[in-house]
Every structure is written in structure tokens, then in C-alpha cells.
Short mmCIF file of C-alpha atoms in Angstrom, two decimals:
data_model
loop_
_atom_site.label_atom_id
_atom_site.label_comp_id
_atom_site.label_asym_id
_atom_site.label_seq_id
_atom_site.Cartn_x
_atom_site.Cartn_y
_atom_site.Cartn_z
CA UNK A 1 93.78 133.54 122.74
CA UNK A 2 93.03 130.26 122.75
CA UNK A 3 95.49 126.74 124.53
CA UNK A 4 97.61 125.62 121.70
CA UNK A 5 96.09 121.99 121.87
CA UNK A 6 95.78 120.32 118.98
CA UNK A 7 97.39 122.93 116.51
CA UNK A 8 98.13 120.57 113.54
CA UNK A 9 94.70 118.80 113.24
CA UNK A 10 93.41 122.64 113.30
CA UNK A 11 95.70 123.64 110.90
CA UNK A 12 94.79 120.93 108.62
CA UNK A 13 90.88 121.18 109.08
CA UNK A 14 91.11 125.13 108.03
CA UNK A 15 93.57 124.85 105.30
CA UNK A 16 91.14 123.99 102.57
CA UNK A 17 88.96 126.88 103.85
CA UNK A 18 91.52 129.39 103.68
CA UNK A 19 92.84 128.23 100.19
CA UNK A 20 88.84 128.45 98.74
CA UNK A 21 88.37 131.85 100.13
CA UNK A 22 91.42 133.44 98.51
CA UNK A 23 91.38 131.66 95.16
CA UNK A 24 87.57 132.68 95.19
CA UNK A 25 88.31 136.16 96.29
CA UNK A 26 91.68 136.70 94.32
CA UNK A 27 92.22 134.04 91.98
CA UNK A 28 95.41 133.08 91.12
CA UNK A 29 95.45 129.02 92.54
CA UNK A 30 99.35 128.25 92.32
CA UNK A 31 100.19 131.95 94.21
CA UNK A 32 97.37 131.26 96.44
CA UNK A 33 98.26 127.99 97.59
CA UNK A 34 101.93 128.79 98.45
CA UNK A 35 100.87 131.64 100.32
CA UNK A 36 98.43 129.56 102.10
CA UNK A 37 101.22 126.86 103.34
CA UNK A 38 103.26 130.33 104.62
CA UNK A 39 100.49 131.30 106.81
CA UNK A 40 100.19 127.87 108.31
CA UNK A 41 104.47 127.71 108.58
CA UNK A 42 103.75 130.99 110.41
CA UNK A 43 100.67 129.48 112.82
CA UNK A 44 102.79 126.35 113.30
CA UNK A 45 105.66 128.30 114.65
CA UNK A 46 103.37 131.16 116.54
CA UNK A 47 100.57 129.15 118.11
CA UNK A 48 102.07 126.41 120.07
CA UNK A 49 103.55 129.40 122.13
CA UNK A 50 101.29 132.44 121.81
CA UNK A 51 98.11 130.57 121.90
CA UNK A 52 95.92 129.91 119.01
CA UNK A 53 93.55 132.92 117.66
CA UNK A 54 89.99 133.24 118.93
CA UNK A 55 89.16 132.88 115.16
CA UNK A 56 91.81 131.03 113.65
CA UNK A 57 90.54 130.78 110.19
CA UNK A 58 89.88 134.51 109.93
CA UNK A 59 93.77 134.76 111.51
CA UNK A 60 95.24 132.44 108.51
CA UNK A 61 93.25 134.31 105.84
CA UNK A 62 94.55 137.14 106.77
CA UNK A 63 98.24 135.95 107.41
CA UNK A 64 97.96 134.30 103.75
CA UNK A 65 95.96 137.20 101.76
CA UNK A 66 99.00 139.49 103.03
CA UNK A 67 101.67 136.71 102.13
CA UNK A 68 99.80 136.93 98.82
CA UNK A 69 99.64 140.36 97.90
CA UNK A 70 103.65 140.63 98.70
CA UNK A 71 104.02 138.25 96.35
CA UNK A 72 102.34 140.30 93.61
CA UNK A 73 103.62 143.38 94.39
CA UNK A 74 107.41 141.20 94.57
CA UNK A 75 106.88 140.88 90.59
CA UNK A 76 106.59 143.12 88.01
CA UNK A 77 104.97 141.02 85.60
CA UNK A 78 102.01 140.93 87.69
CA UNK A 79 101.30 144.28 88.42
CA UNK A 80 98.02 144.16 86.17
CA UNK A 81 96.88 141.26 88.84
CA UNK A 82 97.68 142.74 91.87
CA UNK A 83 95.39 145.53 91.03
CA UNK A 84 92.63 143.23 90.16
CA UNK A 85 93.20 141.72 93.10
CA UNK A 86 93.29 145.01 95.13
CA UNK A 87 89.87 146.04 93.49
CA UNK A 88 88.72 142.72 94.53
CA UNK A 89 89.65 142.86 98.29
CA UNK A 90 86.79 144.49 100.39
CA UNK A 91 87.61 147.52 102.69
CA UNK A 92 89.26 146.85 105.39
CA UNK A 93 90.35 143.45 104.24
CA UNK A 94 93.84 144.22 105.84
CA UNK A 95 92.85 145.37 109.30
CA UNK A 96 92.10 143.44 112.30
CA UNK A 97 88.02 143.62 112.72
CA UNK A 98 86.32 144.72 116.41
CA UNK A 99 86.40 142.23 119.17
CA UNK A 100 83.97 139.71 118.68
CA UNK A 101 83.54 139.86 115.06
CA UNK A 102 85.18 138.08 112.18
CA UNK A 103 85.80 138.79 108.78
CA UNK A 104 86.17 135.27 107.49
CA UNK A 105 84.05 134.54 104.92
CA UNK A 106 80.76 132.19 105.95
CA UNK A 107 80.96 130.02 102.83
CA UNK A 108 83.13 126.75 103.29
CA UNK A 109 85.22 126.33 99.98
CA UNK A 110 86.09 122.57 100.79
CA UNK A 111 84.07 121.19 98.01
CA UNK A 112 84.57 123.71 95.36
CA UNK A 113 88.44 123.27 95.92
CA UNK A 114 88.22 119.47 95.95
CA UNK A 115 86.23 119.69 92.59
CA UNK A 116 88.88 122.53 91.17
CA UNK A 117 91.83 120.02 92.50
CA UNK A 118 90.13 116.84 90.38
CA UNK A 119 89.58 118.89 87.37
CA UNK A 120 89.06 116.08 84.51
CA UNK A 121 92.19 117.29 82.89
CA UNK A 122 94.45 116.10 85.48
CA UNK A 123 95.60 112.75 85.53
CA UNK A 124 94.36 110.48 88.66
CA UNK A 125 98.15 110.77 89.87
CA UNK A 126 98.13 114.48 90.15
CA UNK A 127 94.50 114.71 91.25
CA UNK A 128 95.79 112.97 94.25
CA UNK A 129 98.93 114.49 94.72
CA UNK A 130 97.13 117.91 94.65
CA UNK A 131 94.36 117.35 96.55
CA UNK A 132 96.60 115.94 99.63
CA UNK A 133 98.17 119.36 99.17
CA UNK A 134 95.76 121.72 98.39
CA UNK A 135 93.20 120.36 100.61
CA UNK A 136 94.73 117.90 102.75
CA UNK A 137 97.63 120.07 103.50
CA UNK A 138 99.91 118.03 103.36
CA UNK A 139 103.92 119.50 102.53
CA UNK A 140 105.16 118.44 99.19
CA UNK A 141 108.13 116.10 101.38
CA UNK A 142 105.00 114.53 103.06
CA UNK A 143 103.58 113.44 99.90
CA UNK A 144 106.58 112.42 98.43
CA UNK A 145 107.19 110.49 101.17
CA UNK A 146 103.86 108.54 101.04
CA UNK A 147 104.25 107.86 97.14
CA UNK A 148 108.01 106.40 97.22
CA UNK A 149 109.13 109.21 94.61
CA UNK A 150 111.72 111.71 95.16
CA UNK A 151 110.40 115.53 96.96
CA UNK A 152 112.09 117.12 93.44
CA UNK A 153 109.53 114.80 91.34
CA UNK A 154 106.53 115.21 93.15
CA UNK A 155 106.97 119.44 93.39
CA UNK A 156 107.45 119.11 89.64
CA UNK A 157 103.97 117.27 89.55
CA UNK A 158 101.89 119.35 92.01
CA UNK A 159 103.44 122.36 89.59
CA UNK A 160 102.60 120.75 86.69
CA UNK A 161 99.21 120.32 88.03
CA UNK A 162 98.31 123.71 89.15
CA UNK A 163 99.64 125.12 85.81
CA UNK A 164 97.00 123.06 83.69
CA UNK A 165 94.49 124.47 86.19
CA UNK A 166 95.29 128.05 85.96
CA UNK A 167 92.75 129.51 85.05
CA UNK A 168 89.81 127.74 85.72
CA UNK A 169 87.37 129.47 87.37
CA UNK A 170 86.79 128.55 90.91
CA UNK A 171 83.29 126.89 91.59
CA UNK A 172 81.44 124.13 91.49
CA UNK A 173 80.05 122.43 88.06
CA UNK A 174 76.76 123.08 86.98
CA UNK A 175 74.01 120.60 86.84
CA UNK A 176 74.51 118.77 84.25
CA UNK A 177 78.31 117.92 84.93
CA UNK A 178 77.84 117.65 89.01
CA UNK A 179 77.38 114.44 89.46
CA UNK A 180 80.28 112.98 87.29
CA UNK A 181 82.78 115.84 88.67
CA UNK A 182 81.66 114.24 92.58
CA UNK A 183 82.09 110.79 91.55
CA UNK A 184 85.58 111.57 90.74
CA UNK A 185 86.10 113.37 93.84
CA UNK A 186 84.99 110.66 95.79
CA UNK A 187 87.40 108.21 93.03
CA UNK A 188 90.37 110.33 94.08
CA UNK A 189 89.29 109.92 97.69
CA UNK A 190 88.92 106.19 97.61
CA UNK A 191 92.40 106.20 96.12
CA UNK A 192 94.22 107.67 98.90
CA UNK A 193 92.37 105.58 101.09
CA UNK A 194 93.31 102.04 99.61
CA UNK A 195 97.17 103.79 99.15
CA UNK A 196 97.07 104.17 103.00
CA UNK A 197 95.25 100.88 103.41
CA UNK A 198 96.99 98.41 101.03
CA UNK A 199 100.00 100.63 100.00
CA UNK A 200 100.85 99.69 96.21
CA UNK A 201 104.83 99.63 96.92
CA UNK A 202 107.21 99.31 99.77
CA UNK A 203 108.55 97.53 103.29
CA UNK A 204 104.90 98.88 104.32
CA UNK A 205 101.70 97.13 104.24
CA UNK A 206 99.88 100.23 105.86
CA UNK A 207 100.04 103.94 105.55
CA UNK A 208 98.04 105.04 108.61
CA UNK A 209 98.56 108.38 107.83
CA UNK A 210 97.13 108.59 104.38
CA UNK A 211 94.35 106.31 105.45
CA UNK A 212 93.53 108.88 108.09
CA UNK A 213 93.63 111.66 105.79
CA UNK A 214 91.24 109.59 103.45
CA UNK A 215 88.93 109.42 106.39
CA UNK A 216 89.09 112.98 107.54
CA UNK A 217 88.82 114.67 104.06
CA UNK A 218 85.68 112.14 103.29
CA UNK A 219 84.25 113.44 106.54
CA UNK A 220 84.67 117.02 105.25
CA UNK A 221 82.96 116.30 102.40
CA UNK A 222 80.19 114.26 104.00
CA UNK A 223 79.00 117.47 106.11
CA UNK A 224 78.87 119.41 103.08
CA UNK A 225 76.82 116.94 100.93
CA UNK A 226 74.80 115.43 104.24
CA UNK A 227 72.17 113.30 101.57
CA UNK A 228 74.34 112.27 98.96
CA UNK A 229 74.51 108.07 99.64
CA UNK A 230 77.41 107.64 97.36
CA UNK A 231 79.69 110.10 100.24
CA UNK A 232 78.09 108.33 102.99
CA UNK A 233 78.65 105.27 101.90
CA UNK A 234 82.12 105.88 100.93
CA UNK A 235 82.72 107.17 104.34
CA UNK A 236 81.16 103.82 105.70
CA UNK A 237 83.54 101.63 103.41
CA UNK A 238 86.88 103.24 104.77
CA UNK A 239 85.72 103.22 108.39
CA UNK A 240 84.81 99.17 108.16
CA UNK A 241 87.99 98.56 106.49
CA UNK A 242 90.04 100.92 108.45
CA UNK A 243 88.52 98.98 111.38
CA UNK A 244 90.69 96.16 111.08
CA UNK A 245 94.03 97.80 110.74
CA UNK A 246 95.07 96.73 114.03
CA UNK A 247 94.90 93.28 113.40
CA UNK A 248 96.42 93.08 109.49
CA UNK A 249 99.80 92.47 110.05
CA UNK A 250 102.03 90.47 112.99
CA UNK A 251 104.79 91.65 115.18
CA UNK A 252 107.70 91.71 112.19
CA UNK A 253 105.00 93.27 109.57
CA UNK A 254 103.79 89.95 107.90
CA UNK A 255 100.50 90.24 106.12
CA UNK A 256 97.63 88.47 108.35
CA UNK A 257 94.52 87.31 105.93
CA UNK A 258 91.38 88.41 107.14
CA UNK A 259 89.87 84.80 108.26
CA UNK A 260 93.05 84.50 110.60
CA UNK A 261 93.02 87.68 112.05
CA UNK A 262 92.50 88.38 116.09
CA UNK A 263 89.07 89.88 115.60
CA UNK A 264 89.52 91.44 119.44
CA UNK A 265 92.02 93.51 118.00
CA UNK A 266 89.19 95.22 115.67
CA UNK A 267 87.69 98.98 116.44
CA UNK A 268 84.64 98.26 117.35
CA UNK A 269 83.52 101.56 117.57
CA UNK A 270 84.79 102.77 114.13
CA UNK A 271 82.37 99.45 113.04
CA UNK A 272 79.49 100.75 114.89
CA UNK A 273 79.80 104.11 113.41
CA UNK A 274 80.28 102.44 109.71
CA UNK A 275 77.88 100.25 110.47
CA UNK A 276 75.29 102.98 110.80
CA UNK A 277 76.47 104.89 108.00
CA UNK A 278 75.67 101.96 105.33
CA UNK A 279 72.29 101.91 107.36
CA UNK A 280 71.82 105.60 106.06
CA UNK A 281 73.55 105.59 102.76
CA UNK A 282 70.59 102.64 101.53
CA UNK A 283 68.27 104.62 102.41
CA UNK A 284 69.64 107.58 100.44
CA UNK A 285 68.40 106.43 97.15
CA UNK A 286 69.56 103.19 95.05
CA UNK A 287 72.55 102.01 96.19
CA UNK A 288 75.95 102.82 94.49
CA UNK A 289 78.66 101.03 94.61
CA UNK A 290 80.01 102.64 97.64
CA UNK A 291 76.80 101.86 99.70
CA UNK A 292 76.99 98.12 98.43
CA UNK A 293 80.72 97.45 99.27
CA UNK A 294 80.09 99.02 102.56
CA UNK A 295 77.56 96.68 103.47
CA UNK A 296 79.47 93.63 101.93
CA UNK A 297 82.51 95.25 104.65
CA UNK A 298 79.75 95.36 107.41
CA UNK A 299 78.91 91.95 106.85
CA UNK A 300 82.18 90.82 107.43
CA UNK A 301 83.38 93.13 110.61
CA UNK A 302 80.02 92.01 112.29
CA UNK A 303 80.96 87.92 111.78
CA UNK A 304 82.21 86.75 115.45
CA UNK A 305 84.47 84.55 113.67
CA UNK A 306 85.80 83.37 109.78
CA UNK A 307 83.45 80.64 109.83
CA UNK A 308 80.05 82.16 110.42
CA UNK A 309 80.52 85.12 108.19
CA UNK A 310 77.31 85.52 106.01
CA UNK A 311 78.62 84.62 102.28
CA UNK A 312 75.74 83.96 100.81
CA UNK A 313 74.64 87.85 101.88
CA UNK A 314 77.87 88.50 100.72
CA UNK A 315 77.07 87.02 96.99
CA UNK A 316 73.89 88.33 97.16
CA UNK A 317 75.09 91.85 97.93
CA UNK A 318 77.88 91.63 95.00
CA UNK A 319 75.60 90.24 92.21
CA UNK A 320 73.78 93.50 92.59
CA UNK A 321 77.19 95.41 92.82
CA UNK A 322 78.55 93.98 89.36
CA UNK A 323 75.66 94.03 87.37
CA UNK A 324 75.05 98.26 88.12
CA UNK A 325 78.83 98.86 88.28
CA UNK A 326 80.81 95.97 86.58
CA UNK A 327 84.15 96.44 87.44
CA UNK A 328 87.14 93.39 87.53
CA UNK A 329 88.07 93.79 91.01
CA UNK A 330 84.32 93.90 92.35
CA UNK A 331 83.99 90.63 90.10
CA UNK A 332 87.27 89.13 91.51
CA UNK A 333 85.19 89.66 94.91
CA UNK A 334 82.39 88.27 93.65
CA UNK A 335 83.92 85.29 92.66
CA UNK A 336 85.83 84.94 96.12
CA UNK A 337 81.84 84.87 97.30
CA UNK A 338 80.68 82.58 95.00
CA UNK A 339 83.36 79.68 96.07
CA UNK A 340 82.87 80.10 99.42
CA UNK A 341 78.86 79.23 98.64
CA UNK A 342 79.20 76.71 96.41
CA UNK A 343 82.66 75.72 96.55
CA UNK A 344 86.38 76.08 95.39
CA UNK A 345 85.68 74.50 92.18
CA UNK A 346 82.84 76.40 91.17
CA UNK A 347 85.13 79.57 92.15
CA UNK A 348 87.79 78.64 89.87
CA UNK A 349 85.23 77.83 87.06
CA UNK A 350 83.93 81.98 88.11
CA UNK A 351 87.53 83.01 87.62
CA UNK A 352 87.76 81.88 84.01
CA UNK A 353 85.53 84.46 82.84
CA UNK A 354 87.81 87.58 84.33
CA UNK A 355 90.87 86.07 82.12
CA UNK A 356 89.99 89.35 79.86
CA UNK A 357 89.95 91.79 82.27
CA UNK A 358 92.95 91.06 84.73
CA UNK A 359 95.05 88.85 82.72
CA UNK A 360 98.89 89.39 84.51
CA UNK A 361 96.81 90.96 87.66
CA UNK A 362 98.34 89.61 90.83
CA UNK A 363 95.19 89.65 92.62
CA UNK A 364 93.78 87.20 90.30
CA UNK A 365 96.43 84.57 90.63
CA UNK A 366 96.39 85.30 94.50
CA UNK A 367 92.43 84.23 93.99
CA UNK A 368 92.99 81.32 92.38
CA UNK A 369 96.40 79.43 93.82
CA UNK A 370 94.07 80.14 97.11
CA UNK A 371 91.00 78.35 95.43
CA UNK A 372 93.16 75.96 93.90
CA UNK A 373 94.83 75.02 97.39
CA UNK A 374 91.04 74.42 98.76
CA UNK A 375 90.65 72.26 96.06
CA UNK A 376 93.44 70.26 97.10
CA UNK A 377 95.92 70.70 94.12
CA UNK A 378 98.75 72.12 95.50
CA UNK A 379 101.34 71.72 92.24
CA UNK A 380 99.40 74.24 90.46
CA UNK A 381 98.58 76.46 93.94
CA UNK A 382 101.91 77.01 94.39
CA UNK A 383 102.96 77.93 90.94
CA UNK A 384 99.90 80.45 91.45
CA UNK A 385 100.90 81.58 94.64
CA UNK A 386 104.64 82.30 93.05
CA UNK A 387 103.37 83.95 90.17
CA UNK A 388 101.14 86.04 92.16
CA UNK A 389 104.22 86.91 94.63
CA UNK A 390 106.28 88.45 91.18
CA UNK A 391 103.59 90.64 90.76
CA UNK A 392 103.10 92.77 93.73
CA UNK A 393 105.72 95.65 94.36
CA UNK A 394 104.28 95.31 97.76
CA UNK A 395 106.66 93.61 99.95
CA UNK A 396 104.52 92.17 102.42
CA UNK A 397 102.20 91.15 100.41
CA UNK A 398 105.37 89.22 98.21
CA UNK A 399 106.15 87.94 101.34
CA UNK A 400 103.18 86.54 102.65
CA UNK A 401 102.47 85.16 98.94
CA UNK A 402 105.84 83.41 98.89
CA UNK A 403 105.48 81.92 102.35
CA UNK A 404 102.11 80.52 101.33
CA UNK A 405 104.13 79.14 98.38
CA UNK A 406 106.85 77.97 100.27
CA UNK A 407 104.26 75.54 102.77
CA UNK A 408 102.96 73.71 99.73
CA UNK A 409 106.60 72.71 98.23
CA UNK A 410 106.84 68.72 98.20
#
């Protein structure tokens, strides 16, 4: 046996695993999965004090195919599926292998199971809401905790979720489907990410720990898919902007703007290592959008100060981002870039043209009562600012937006 150091990151990083190699060996995703969260209940209890297995993977597989094949024998109704299942199991599947050897099956399941857990028939809600359990491992409290919804509500939605998947078989999409099925893997995984980095709702501005899981899942998929620029780049894009967590918010939980930030207080090596990434991912075939808001990110983490960050680079770097994947909130960026070239006025004109698109968005009227201010009318900055601060559930964010508001008041 191993120190127990460490147990819940290892728990975490071999969760996924475990749940792809019994839904591929048995089937059965919803059965699998709760069986899978009882073997890691049983390794969180057992391993801080006995040690943690010499193969800990091949120790959870078999704590959770056992778990699982009580639970069919438990019901009646699916007696016909727990002797698939048995037929299924290799010999010896129950019985600890020779010293030295392992049973655990080679194959990592992580990306089949993120593409079974973002299924196109889910909504985006319970894409995320299953893949933070299924492969994040997080509980169902945990999750419910993040989203601001009651533990009753979310179970309900990880159930409904698993039942409109039953029955899909477990692997990854052919050819011709692939590359849509990763894009909305990596869509589900950019949505945790900005949940845990801007969260939507709430006293908090930041949700480290769904940030962090973000991070670590999109590092999971990154050494599966080594070559793919769109998962290094998205990799690159949360490390930048995770970067400057530190510094986003002041000693009661205020919202700090990113040209008044402490710039000291930045990671400097999570930059580096982002840095490097966008590096790779443009040289992994035509940039996505990933790759491109990475760099834009890089751009600005790499700027000693507000003052000598490189907008026209910037602009540059989002005119090619909206015109191969136009998209209002990359445009609302671009437009940011464009008045800091050539002016607030010319911003505001750049604005006018996203009316369509995020009419009512709080974003945009955050955008423009702060171009409006540069431009030195502060009536109508103000009533922007306000309006902007009634349409954020965000508290810090409504804060900060009324404050702003507040400073401009004749």
C-alpha cells in the first residue's frame, strides 16, 4: 500500500476511468455511475487510514463492478441484465489478480464518457450538471451547491439526464459526427469554466472550485487529443484567465476591472504555461476560436501595465475571430478593441450594430455607459451603468456597476 496523500485529487482523476470501463464492459450508465460514487465513498473512508492501493484504479473497478452486480441481483426486474452482464465479465473479474499485475483495463474511457455525458439530446444545463458528476465526480450536493438550486432539483436533473441517455451505446462518434460532438465537449467545458470564473448568480464573483475542475477536466482531455488546437487552445484560454483570479476582487469581494488590477498579484507561471499553449495551438492548424481568444488573453496577461497593452494586436486578433466564428459576445470584445484604437466614439458608433443581437444584455450596456463615460457624457453613462446593474443576478458585479453609477451622480 501506498501513503494516503492526496486521496481526493486521486479519487477524482480515476473516477471517469472507472465509470468508462464498467459502462463499456456492462452497460447500464445510471446503475453504473451510482455504483461508481459507492466505491469512491468506500476509498474515501478506507484509504486515508489503510493506505491507498498499489493500483488504485484496478481497486475502484473492482469495489464498483461488485457494488454493481449487487445491485442487479437486489432486483428482480433485472435479472435478464445481470446475466448479460455476467456473460460479459471476463474470468476472474471478481478475484484479486497476482502481485504485480493488474486487471484494469488499458483503455482510458475519459473521452468516450465526456462525449456519452454531452449527448446532443441533453440540454447544455444537464450536459454540465452530468459531466461534473459523471466525470468530474463531483456529489450531487456539490453541484447543487455551485448552481444556487436546491440538492432535490439538481438529483432530479442528473436523473433526468441519464434516463434520456439510457441506452446509448458507449463510444465515441464516428467520423463524420466527431468533430461537432468535441466542439460541444469542449462548449460544455468552457461553460463550467466561465461559471467558476464569472459566476452567473450570487454573493460570489468566483467559484475557484469549478474553475479548477474546468482546468483539470480540459487537461484530461488535452492528453487524450494531444494535436487537436481547438483543446489546446481552450486549455490556454482558462489558464490566462484563471491567471488573474488573485487580483479580481478587493478585500470585502468588490469586483476589480482588469486595467486597475495589482498585476503582481497575477500567476505568472499559469501565464507562462498558457502562454506556450496558444504558441502550440496556432500551429495546430487554422486557428479556432479558442486558439484566437487565447492569444487575445495572452496579449493582455503579458502587458506590464493597462496602458501599454497591445490593442491594436488585440483588434487585429478579433477581426479574424468574428469573421470565422461571429458570435455577439466576441463582437462586444471586438468593439471594446476597436475604441480603445480609435477612440470612445468610434466604439459607441461599433456598438450600434450589436443592438440585434444583445438587445437587454447587461454586458452591452456595461460596454457602452463605460464608452460613454470616456466620452465625457456622464448623464447618459450613468443611466447605462444603472441599467446595466438591473441586469446582472451577479451581485458583485451589481455592485461594482452601481458604484460606478453612483461616482457620476451630479
Amino acid at each position: 500500500m501506498r501513503p494516503a496523500t492526496g486521496t481526493e485529487d486521486l479519487l477524482r482523476l480515476h473516477a471517469p476511468q472507472v465509470l468508462g470501463a464498467l459502462v463499456r464492459r456492462y452497460g447500464h450508465f445510471g446503475a453504473a455511475e451510482d455504483a461508481v460514487q459507492e466505491a469512491l465513498l468506500a476509498a474515501a473512508r478506507q484509504w486515508p487510514a489503510q493506505g491507498v492501493p498499489e493500483n488504485p484504479r484496478g481497486w475502484l473497478i473492482k469495489v464498483a463492478s461488485r457494488r454493481l452486480m449487487d445491485q442487479l441481483r437486489a432486483d428482480e426486474a433485472r435479472r435478464r441484465r445481470e446475466e448479460d452482464a455476467a456473460r460479459l465479465a471476463p474470468r476472474g473479474a471478481f478475484t484479486a489478480p497476482p502481485p504485480g499485475e493488474s486487471r484494469a483495463p488499458a483503455d482510458d474511457d475519459t473521452l468516450t464518457l465526456l462525449f456519452l455525458c454531452c449527448h446532443p439530446e441533453l440540454t447544455a444545463a444537464a450536459q454540465v450538471a452530468l459531466t461534473l458528476r459523471a466525470v468530474g465526480g463531483l456529489t450531487t450536493a456539490e453541484i447543487a451547491r455551485a448552481h444556487l438550486v436546491p440538492e432535490a432539483t439538481m438529483a432530479q436533473r442528473i436523473s433526468r439526464a441519464k434516463a434520456k441517455i439510457k441506452g446509448v451505446p458507449f463510444r465515441q462518434p464516428g467520423p463524420a459526427d466527431r468533430d461537432a460532438r468535441l466542439a460541444v465537449v469542449l462548449q460544455v467545458l468552457y461553460l463550467i469554466f466561465n461559471e467558476g470564473y464569472t459566476a452567473t448568480s450570487g454573493d460570489a464573483l468566483h467559484r475557484a472550485d469549478l474553475a479548477r475542475e474546468a482546468i483539470r477536466l480540459t487537461r484530461a482531455v488535452r492528453r487524450l487529443l494531444p494535436r487537436e488546437g481547438s483543446v489546446t487552445g481552450l486549455l490556454a484560454l482558462m489558464l490566462l484567465t484563471e491567471a488573474r483570479s488573485a487580483a479580481r476582487t478587493g478585500p470585502h469581494g468588490e469586483l476589480i476591472p482588469l486595467d486597475e488590477q495589482d498585476r503582481t498579484l497575477w500567476d505568472r507561471q499559469a501565464i507562462a504555461e498558457g502562454t506556450a499553449l496558444v504558441e502550440e495551438a496556432l500551429t495546430q492548424g487554422p486557428p479556432g476560436a479558442y486558439p484566437l481568444q487565447a492569444a487575445v488573453a495572452a496579449l493582455h496577461d503579458e502587458a506590464p501595465d493597462a496602458d501599454t497593452t497591445d490593442w491594436p494586436q488585440i483588434l487585429a486578433l478579433y477581426d479574424v475571430l468574428v469573421r470565422r466564428s461571429p458570435e455577439p459576445m466576441a463582437e462586444l470584445g471586438r468593439a471594446v478593441a476597436y475604441a480603445m484604437v480609435h477612440g470612445p466614439r468610434a466604439g459607441l458608433v461599433e456598438l450600434e450594430s450589436l443592438e440585434d443581437g444583445l438587445r437587454g444584455h447587461y454586458r452591452l450596456e456595461a460596454v457602452r455607459a463605460h464608452l460613454l463615460e470616456r466620452a465625457g457624457d456622464l448623464e447618459r453613462a450613468r443611466a447605462a451603468y444603472q441599467s446595466a446593474a438591473k441586469g446582472t443576478l451577479s451581485r458583485p458585479e451589481a455592485h461594482y456597476l452601481q458604484t460606478r453609477a453612483a461616482r457620476l451622480a451630479p
